[in-house]
Coordinates of C-alpha atoms and ligand atoms in Angstrom, one line a residue:
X1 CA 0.0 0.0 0.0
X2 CA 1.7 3.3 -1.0
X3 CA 1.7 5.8 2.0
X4 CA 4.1 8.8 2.3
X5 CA 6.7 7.7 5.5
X6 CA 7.3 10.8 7.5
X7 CA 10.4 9.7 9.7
X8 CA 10.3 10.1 13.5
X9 CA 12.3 11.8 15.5
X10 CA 15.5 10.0 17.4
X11 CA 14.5 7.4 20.1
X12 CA 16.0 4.1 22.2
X13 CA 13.8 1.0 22.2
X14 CA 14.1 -1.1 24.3
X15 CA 12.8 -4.8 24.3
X16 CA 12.4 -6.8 27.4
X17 CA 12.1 -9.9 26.5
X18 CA 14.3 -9.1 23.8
X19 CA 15.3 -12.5 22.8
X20 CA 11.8 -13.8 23.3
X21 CA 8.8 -15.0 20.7
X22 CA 7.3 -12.3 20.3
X23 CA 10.3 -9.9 19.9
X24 CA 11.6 -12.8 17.1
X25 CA 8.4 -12.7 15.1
X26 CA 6.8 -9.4 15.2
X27 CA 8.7 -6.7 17.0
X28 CA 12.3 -7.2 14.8
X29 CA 10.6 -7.8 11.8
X30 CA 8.4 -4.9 12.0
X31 CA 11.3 -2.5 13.9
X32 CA 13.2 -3.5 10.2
X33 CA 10.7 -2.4 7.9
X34 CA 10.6 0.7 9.6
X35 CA 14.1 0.9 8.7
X36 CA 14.1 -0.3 5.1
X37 CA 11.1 2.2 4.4
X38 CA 13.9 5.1 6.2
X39 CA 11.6 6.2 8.8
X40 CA 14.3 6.4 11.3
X41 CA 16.4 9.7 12.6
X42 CA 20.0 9.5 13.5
X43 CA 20.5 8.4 16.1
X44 CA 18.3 5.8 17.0
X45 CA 19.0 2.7 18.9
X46 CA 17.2 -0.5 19.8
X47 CA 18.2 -2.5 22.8
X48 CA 17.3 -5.9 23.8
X49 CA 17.3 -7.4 27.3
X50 CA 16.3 -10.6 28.9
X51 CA 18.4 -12.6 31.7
X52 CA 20.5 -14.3 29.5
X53 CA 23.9 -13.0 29.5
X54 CA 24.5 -12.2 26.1
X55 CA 26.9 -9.7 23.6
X56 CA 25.6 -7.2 21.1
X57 CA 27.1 -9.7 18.5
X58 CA 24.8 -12.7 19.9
X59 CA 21.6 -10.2 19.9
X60 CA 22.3 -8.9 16.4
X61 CA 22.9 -12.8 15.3
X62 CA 20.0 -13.2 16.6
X63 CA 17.6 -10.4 15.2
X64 CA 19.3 -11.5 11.4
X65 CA 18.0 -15.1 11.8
X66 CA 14.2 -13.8 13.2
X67 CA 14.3 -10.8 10.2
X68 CA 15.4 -13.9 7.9
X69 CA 12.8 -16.1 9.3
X70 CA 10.0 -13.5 9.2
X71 CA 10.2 -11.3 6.6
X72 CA 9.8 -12.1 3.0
X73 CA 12.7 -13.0 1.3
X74 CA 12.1 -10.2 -1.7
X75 CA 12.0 -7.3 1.3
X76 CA 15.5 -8.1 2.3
X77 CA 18.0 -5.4 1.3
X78 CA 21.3 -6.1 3.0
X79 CA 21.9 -2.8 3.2
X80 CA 19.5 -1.2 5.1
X81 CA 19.6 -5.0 7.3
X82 CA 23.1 -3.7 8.1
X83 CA 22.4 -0.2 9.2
X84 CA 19.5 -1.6 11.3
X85 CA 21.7 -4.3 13.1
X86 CA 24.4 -2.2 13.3
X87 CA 21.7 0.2 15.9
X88 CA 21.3 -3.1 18.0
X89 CA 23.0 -3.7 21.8
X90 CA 22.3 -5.8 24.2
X91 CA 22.1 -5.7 28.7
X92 CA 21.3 -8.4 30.5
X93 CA 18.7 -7.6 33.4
X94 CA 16.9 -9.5 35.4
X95 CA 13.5 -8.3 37.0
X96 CA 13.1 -10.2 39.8
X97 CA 16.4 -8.8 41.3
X98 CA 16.9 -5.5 39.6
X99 CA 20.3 -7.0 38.8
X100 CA 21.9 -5.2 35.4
X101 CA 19.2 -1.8 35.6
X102 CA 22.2 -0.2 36.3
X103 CA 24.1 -1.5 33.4
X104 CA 20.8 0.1 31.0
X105 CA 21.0 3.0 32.5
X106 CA 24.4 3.4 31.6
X107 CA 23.5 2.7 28.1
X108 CA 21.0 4.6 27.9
X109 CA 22.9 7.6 28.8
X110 CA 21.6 10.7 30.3
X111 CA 19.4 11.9 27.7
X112 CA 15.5 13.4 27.0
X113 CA 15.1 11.5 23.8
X114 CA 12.2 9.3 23.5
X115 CA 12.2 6.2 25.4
X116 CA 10.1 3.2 24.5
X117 CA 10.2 0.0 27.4
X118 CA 8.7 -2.6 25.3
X119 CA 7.5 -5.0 27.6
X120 CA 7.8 -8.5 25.6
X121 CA 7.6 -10.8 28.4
X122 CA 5.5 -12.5 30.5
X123 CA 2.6 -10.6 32.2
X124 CA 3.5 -11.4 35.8
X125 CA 7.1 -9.7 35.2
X126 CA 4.9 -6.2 34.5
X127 CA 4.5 -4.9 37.5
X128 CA 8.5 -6.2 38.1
X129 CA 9.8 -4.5 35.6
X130 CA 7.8 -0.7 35.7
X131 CA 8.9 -0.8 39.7
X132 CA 12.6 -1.5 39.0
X133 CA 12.6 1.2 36.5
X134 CA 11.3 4.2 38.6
X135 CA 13.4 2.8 41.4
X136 CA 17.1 2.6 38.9
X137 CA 15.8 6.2 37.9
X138 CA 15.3 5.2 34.0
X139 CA 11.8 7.0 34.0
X140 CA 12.2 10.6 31.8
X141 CA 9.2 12.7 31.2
X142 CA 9.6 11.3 27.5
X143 CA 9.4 7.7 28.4
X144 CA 7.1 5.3 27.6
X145 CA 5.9 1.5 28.0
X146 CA 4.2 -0.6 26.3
X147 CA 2.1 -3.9 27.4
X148 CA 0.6 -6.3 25.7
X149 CA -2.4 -8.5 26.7
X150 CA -3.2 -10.5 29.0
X151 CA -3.8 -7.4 31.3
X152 CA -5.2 -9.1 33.9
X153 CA -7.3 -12.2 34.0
X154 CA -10.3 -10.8 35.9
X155 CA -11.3 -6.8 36.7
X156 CA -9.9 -7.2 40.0
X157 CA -6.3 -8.4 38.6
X158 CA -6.4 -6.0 35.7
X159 CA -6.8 -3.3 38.5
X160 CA -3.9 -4.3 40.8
X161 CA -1.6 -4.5 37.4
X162 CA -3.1 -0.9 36.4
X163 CA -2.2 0.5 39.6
X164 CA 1.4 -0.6 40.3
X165 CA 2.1 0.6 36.1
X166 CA 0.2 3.9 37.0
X167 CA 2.1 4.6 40.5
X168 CA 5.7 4.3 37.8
X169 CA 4.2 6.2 34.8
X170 CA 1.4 8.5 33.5
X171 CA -1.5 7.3 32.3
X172 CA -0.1 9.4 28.6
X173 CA 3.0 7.1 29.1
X174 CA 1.2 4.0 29.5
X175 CA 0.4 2.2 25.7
X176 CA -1.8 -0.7 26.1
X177 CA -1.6 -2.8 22.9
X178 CA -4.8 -4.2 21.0
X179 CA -2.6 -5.3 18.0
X180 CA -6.0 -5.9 16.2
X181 CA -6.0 -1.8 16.5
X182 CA -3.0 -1.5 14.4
X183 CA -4.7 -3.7 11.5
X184 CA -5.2 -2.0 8.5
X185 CA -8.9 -3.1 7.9
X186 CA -9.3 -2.4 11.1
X187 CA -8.8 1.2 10.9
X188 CA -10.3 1.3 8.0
X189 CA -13.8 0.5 9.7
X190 CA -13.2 4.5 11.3
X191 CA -12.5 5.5 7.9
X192 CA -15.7 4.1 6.2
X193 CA -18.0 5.4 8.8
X194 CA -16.7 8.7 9.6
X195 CA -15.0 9.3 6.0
X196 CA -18.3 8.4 3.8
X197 CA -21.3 10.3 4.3
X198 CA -23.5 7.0 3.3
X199 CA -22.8 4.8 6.1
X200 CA -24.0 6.8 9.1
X201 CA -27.8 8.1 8.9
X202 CA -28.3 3.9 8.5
X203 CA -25.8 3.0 11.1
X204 CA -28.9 2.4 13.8
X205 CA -31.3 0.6 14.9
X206 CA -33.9 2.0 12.8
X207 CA -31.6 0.5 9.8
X208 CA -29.8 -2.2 10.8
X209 CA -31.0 -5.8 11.8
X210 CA -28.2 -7.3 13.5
X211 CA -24.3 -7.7 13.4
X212 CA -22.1 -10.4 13.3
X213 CA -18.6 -10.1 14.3
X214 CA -16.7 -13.7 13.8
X215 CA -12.8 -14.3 14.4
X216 CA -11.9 -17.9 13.3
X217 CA -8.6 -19.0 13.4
X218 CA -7.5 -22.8 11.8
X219 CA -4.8 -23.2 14.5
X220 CA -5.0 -25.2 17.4
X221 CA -3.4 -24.4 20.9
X222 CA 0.5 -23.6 19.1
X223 CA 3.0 -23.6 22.0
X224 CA 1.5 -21.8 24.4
X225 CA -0.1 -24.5 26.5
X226 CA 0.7 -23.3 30.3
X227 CA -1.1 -19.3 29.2
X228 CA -4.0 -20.6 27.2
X229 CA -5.0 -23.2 29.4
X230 CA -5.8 -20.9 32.1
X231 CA -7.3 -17.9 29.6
X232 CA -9.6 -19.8 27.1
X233 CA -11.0 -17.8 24.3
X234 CA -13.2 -15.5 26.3
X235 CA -10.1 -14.1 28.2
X236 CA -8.1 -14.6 24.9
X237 CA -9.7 -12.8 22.3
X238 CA -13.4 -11.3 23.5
X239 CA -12.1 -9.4 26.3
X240 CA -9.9 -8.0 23.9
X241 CA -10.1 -8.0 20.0
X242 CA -13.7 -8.8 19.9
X243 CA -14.8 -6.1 22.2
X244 CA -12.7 -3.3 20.6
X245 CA -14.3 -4.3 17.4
X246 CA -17.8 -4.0 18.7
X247 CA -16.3 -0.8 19.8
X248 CA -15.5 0.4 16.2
X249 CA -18.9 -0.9 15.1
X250 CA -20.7 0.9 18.2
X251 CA -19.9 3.9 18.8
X252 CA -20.7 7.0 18.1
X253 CA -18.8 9.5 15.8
X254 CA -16.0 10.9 18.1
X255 CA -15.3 14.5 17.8
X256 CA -11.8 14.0 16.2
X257 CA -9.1 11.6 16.2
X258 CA -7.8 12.4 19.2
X259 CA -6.9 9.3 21.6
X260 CA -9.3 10.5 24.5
X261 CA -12.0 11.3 21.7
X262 CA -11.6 8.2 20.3
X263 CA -11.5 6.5 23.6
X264 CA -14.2 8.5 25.2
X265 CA -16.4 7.0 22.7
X266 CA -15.3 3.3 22.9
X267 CA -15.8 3.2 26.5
X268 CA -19.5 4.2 26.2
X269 CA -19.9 1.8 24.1
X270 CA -18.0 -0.7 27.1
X271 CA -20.7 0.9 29.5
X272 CA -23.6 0.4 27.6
X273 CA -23.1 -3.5 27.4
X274 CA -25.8 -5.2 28.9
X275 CA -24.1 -7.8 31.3
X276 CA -25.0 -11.4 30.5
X277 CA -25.8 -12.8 34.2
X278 CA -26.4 -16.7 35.2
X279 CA -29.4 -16.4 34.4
X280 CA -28.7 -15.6 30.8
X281 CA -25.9 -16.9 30.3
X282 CA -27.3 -20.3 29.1
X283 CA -29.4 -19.0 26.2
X284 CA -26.6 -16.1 25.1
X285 CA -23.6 -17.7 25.4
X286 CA -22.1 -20.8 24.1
X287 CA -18.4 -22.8 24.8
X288 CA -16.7 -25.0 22.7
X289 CA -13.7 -27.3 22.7
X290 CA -12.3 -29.0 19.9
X291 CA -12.0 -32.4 19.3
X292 CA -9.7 -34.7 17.0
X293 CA -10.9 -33.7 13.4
X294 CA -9.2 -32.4 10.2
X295 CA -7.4 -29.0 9.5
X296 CA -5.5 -27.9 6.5
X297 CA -6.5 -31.3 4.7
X298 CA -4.4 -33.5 7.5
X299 CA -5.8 -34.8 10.5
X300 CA -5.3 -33.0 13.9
X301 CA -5.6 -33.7 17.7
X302 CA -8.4 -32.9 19.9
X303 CA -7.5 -29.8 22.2
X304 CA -7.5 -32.5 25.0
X305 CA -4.8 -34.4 23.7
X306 CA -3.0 -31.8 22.3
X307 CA -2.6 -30.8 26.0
X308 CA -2.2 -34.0 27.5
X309 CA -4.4 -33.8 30.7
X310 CA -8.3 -33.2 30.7
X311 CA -9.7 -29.5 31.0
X312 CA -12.6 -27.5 30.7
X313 CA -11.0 -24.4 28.8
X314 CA -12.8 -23.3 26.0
X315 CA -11.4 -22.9 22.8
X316 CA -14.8 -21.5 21.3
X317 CA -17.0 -18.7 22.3
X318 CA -20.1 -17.0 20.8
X319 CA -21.9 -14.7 22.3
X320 CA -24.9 -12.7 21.8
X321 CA -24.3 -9.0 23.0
X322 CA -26.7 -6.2 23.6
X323 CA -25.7 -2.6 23.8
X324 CA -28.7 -0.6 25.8
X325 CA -28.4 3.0 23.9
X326 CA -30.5 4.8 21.8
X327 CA -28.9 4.2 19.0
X328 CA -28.6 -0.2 19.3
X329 CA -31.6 -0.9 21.3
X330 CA -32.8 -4.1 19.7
X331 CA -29.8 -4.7 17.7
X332 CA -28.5 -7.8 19.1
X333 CA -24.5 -8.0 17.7
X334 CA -23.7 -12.3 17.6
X335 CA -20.0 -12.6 18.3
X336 CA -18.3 -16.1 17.8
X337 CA -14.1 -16.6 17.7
X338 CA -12.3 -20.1 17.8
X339 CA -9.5 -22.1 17.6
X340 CA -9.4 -25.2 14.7
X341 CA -12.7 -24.0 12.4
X342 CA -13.6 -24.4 9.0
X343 CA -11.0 -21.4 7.6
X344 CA -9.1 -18.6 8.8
X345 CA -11.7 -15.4 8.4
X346 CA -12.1 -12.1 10.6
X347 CA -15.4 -10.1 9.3
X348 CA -17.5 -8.0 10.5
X349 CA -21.6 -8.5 8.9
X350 CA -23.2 -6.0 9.3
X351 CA -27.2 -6.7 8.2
X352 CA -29.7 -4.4 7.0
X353 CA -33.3 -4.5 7.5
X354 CA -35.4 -6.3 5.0
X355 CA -37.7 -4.0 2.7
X356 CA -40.8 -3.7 4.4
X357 CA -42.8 -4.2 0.9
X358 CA -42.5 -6.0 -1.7
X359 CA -44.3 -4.9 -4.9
X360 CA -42.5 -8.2 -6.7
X361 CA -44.8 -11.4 -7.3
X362 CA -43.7 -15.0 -6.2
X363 CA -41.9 -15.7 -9.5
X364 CA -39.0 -13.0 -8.9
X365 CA -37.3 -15.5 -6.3
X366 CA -36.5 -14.1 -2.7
X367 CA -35.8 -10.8 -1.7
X368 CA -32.2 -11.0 0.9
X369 CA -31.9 -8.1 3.0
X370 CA -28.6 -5.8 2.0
X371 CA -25.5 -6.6 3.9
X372 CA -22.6 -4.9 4.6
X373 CA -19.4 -7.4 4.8
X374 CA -16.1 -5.9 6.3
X375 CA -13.3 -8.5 6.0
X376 CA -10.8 -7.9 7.9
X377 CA -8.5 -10.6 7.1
X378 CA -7.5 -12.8 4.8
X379 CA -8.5 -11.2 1.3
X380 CA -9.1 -7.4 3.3
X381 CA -12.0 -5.9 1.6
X382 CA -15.4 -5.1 1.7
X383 CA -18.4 -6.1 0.2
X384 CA -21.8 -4.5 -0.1
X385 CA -24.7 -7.0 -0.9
X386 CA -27.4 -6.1 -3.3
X387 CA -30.4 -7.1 -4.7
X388 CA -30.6 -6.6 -8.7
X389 CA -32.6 -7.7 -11.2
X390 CA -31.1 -10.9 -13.1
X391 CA -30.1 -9.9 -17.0
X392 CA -31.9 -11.3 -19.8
X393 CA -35.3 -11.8 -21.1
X394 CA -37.9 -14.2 -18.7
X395 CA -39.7 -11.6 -16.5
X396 CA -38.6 -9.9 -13.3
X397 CA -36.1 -12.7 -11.8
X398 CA -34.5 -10.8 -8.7
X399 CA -31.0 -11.6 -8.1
X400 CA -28.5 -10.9 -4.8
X401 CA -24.9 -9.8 -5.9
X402 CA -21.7 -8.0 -3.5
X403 CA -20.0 -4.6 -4.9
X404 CA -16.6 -5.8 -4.0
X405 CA -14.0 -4.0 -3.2
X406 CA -10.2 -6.2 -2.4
X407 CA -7.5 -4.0 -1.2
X408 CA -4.9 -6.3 -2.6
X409 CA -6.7 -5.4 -6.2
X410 CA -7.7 -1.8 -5.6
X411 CA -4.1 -1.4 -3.6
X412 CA -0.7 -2.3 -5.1
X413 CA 2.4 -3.5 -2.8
X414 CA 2.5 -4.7 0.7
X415 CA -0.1 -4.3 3.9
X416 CA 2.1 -3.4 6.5
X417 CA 1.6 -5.9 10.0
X418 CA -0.1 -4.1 12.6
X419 CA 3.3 -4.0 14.7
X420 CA 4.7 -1.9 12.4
X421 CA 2.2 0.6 12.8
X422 CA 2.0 0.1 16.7
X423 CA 5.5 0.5 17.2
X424 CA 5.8 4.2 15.5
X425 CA 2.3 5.4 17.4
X426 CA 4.3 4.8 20.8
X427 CA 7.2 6.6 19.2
X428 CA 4.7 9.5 18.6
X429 CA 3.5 9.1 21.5
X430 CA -0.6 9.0 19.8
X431 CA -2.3 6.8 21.5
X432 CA -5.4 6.8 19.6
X433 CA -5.1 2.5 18.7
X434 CA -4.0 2.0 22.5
X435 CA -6.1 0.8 25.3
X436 CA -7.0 3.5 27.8
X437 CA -7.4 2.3 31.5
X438 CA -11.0 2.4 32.5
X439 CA -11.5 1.0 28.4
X440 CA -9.5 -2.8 29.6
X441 CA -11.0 -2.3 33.1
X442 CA -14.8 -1.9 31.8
X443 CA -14.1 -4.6 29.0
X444 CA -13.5 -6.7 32.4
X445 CA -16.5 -5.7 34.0
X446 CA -18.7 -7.3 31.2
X447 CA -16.5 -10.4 30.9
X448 CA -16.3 -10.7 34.4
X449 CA -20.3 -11.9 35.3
X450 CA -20.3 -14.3 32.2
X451 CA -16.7 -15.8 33.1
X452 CA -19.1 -16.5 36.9
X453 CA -22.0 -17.6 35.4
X454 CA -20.1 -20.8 33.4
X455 CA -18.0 -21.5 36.7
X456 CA -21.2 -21.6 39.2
X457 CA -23.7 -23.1 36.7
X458 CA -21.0 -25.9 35.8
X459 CA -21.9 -24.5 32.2
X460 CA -19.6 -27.5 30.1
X461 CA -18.1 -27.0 27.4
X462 CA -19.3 -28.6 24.3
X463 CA -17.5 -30.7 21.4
X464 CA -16.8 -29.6 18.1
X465 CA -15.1 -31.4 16.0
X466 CA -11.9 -29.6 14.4
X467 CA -12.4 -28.3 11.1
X468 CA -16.1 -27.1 11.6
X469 CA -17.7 -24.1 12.4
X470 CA -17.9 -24.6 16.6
X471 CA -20.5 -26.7 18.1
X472 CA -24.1 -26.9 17.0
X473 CA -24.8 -24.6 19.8
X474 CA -23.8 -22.1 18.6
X475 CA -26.1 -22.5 15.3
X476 CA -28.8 -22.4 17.7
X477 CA -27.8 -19.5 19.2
X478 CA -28.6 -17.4 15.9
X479 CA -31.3 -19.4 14.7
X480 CA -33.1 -19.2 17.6
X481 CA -33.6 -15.6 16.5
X482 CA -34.4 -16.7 12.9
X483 CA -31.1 -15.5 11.5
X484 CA -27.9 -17.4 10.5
X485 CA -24.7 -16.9 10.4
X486 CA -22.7 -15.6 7.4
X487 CA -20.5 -17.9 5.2
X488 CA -17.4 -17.0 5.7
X489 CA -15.7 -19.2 3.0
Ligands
LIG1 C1 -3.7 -13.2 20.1 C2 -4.3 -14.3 20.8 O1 -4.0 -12.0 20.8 O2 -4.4 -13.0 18.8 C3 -4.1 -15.6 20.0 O3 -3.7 -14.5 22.1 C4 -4.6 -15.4 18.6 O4 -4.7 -16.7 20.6 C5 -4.1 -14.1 18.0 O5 -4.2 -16.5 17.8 C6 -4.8 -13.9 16.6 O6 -4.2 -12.8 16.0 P1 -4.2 -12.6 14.4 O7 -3.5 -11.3 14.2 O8 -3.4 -13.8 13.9 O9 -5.6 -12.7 14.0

C-alpha cells in the first residue's frame, strides 16, 4: 500500500524480552521495515534485554536469523539489514532482582530522547519491571511503555496491574496494545463510517437488523499450553479483540481523532453493554472445545490431547451482546471466535433490515436483506450485498450480488503488520489505537459476570469437532432468533 513515510524523530527502544517469541516474530521484523522504508532519525538505537547473558554480536545474530525467518525473502535489502543491526546492543537484566538496571541506565545515557520499554515478556514480570525502572531512575518525562495483553485475567487483577504501572508512569506514558487496532482493515472501519457520508444516517437501529462479528482461526493451541489453558477464548480474544471491534462498530462519531476522543467514545460503548448474568448466560452464550478432526487437509488432535491432561477451557465462544443505547436498542450483535474452524476469516456483517414491501410477485425468487461485509482478514476488503434484477429476457427474476472492493486489487504493494504501525504510534506518542485504563478495566467488567455464570452453573463445554464451524450450539444461538450466520468461505 503506497503511504508517504514521515520519519520520527530520534528514540531508544528497548525490548524486554528481547530474545523472546514475540520480539523474534513481530517486534524485529516490524522494527526492520521501519528501517528499510527510512523512517528512522539518527540516532536511534534498539536495545534488547532478557536474563541471559548475552553480547551485542549474539543479539544482532540473533535479530538477522528472526528478520530472515519473518520477513519475505524479496523485502530483504542487506543494506539497510546492516544499518538496522548495526543500531542493536544488548544488557542483560533480570527483573526479579533489579540486577543489570544499572548497566541500561548506563546505556542509555543521560538523555530526553524518546524512550520506549517494550515490555515482551510474561505478564507477571509487568509490575516487576515498571517498579525497577522508577526505582534505577530510568523513567524521563519522555518515556514510555508498552504492554501487551493479558492485562489481567479478571477486573480485579487487571486493576492491581493498572495500579502498580500507573504509581511508575502517567497514564499518557502507558500504551496498552490491542494489535488488532494496528490492523489496516481495522482502521479502515473508522475511515468508512466517519469518511463516507452514506454509512451513518443507516448506522442504527432504525436500519440495521443485526451484526455479526466472527474471528476464526484454523490453529490449534500452538505452544502456548501453560497461558491458554488458564485464559480460554473468552479471556483470549473477547475481552480484547472482539470487544474493541464492537467498539468500532458501536460507537458514536468521536469529535476527532484524538486518543481520549476516540477512547471516550469506545468506552461508552464498554458501558452500555448489557451484562449477560447466570441467568442468561445459558441462552446467550455458548463454549466449545475442539476435538480430534481435520485441518488444513491433515488430521489434527483434539485440544485435550494436544494438551495431555483433561480440561474445561474453552477454545470456542459466541456470544450474543446487547448494547442498551438509543442508537442499538434491539440490535443484538452475535459474536463467535475459535480455535481449529472451517477457515481462517475475521469479518465484521453488518445486516440491513429487510424492505418492508415488496411490490414483486412469487416468481421473482427471494428478496435478501442488503448486507454490509467488512473482511478484515484474509482477502481485506469489503463487500456490499445487493439485490438486482437478473439480466436477460424471462420476466422480473431478482438476483443478490456483493460490490466488492479487495484492497490487494484496488491497492498495489504490501499491507504493512499491525506492529509496524503500533510500534511508531508509541514513538509518537498518539495513543489513539492503544487501550486506555478504564476501556481494559470496563471490557473486564462485562466479561467478568459471564466468566461466573459458566463456573457456578457448571456450564460445560461442548465438542466440536476440528475443522467445523464450533458446536451446534452455537447455530442455535442465531437461529433461535431466525437468522444465521454468514458464510465466511
Ligand atoms: C492473540 C491471541 O492476541 O491473537 C491468539 O492471544 C490469537 O490466541 C491471535 O491466535 C490472533 O491474531 P491474528 O492477528 O493472527 O488474527
Amino acid at each position: 500500500m503506497t503511504s508517504q513515510i514521515i520519519p520520527v524523530e530520534p528514540f531508544d527502544f528497548v525490548i524486554f524480552g528481547g530474545t523472546g517469541d514475540l520480539s523474534e516474530r513481530k517486534l524485529l521484523p516490524a522494527l526492520y521495515y521501519r528501517q528499510r522504508d527510512h523512517q528512522f532519525s539518527e540516532p536511534t538505537r534498539i536495545i534488547g534485554t532478557s536474563r541471559a547473558k548475552l553480547s551485542d554480536e549474539d543479539f544482532r545474530n540473533f535479530a538477522r536469523e528472526a528478520i530472515m525467518a519473518h520477513v519475505k525473502a524479496g523485502d530483504i535489502d542487506e543494506r539497510e539489514l546492516g544499518t538496522f543491526l548495526a543500531r542493536l546492543s544488548y544488557v542483560a537484566a533480570d527483573a526479579t532482582t533489579g540486577a543489570g538496571f544499572d548497566d541500561l541506565k548506563a546505556a542509555l545515557g543521560d538523555t530526553d530522547r524518546i524512550r520506549a520499554f517494550y515490555l515482551a515478556v510474561s505478564p507477571n514480570l509487568f509490575g516487576q519491571i515498571s517498579d525497577k525502572l522508577k526505582q534505577h531512575a530510568l523513567i524521563t518525562p519522555n518515556s514510555r511503555i508498552v504492554v501487551e495483553k493479558p492485562i489481567g485475567r479478571d477486573l480485579a487483577s487487571a486493576r492491581a496491574l493498572n495500579d502498580v504501572i500507573g504509581d511508575d508512569f502517567q497514564e499518557n506514558q502507558i500504551f496498552r496494545i490491542d494489535h488488532y487496532l494496528g490492523k489496516e482493515t481495522v482502521q479502515n472501519l473508522m475511515a468508512l463510517r466517519f469518511a463516507n457520508a452514506l454509512y451513518e444516517p443507516l448506522w442504527n437501529s432504525a436500519q440495521i437488523d443485526h451484526v455479526q462479528i466472527t474471528v476464526a482461526e484454523t490453529v490449534g493451541l500452538e505452544d502456548r499450553v501453560t497461558y491458554y489453558d488458564k485464559a480460554g477464548a473468552l479471556r483470549d480474544m473477547v475481552q480484547n479483540h472482539m470487544l474493541q471491534l464492537l467498539c468500532l462498530v458501536a460507537m458514536e462519531v468521536p469529535s476527532s481523532m484524538d486518543a481520549d476522543a476516540v477512547r471516550d467514545e469506545k468506552l461508552k460503548v464498554l458501558r452500555a453493554l448489557k451484562r449477560i448474568n447466570g441467568n442468561d448466560a445459558p441462552k446467550q452464550t455458548v463454549r466449545g472445545q475442539y476435538r480430534a478432526g481435520a485441518s488444513a487437509g491433515g488430521p489434527v488432535k483434539g485440544y485435550i490431547e494436544e494438551l495431555g491432561h483433561a480440561s474445561d477451557t474453552e477454545t470456542f465462544v459466541a456470544i450474543k451482546a446487547e448494547i442498551a443505547n438509543w442508537r442499538w436498542a434491539g440490535v443484538p450483535f452475535y459474536l463467535r471466535t475459535g480455535k481449529r474452524l472451517a477457515s481462517r476469516v475475521s469479518e465484521i456483517v453488518i445486516e440491513f433490515k429487510p424492505i418492508p414491501h415488496s411490490i414483486f410477485d412469487d416468481g421473482a425468487g427471494p428478496i435478501f436483506a442488503n448486507q454490509l461485509v467488512i473482511r478484515l482478514q484474509p482477502d481485506e476488503g469489503v463487500k456490499q450485498y445487493i439485490m438486482i434484477k437478473d439480466p436477460g429476457p424471462g420476466g422480473m427474476r431478482l438476483r443478490q450480488i456483493s460490490l466488492d472492493m479487495s484492497f490487494a486489487q484496488s491497492f498495489a504493494g504490501r499491507a504493512p503488520d499491525a506492529y509496524e504501525r503500533l510500534v511508531m504510534d508509541v514513538v509518537r506518542g498518539n495513543q489513539t489505537l492503544f487501550m486506555r485504563r478504564d476501556e481494559v478495566e470496563a471490557a473486564w467488567q462485562w466479561i467478568d459476570p459471564i466468566q461466573q455464570a459458566w463456573e457456578s452453573a457448571r456450564h460445560e463445554v461442548q465438542g466440536y469437532t476440528a475443522g467445523t464451524w464450533g458446536p451446534s450450539a452455537s447455530i442455535a444461538l442465531i437461529e433461535r432468533d431466525g437468522r444465521t450466520w454468514h458464510e465466511s468461505n
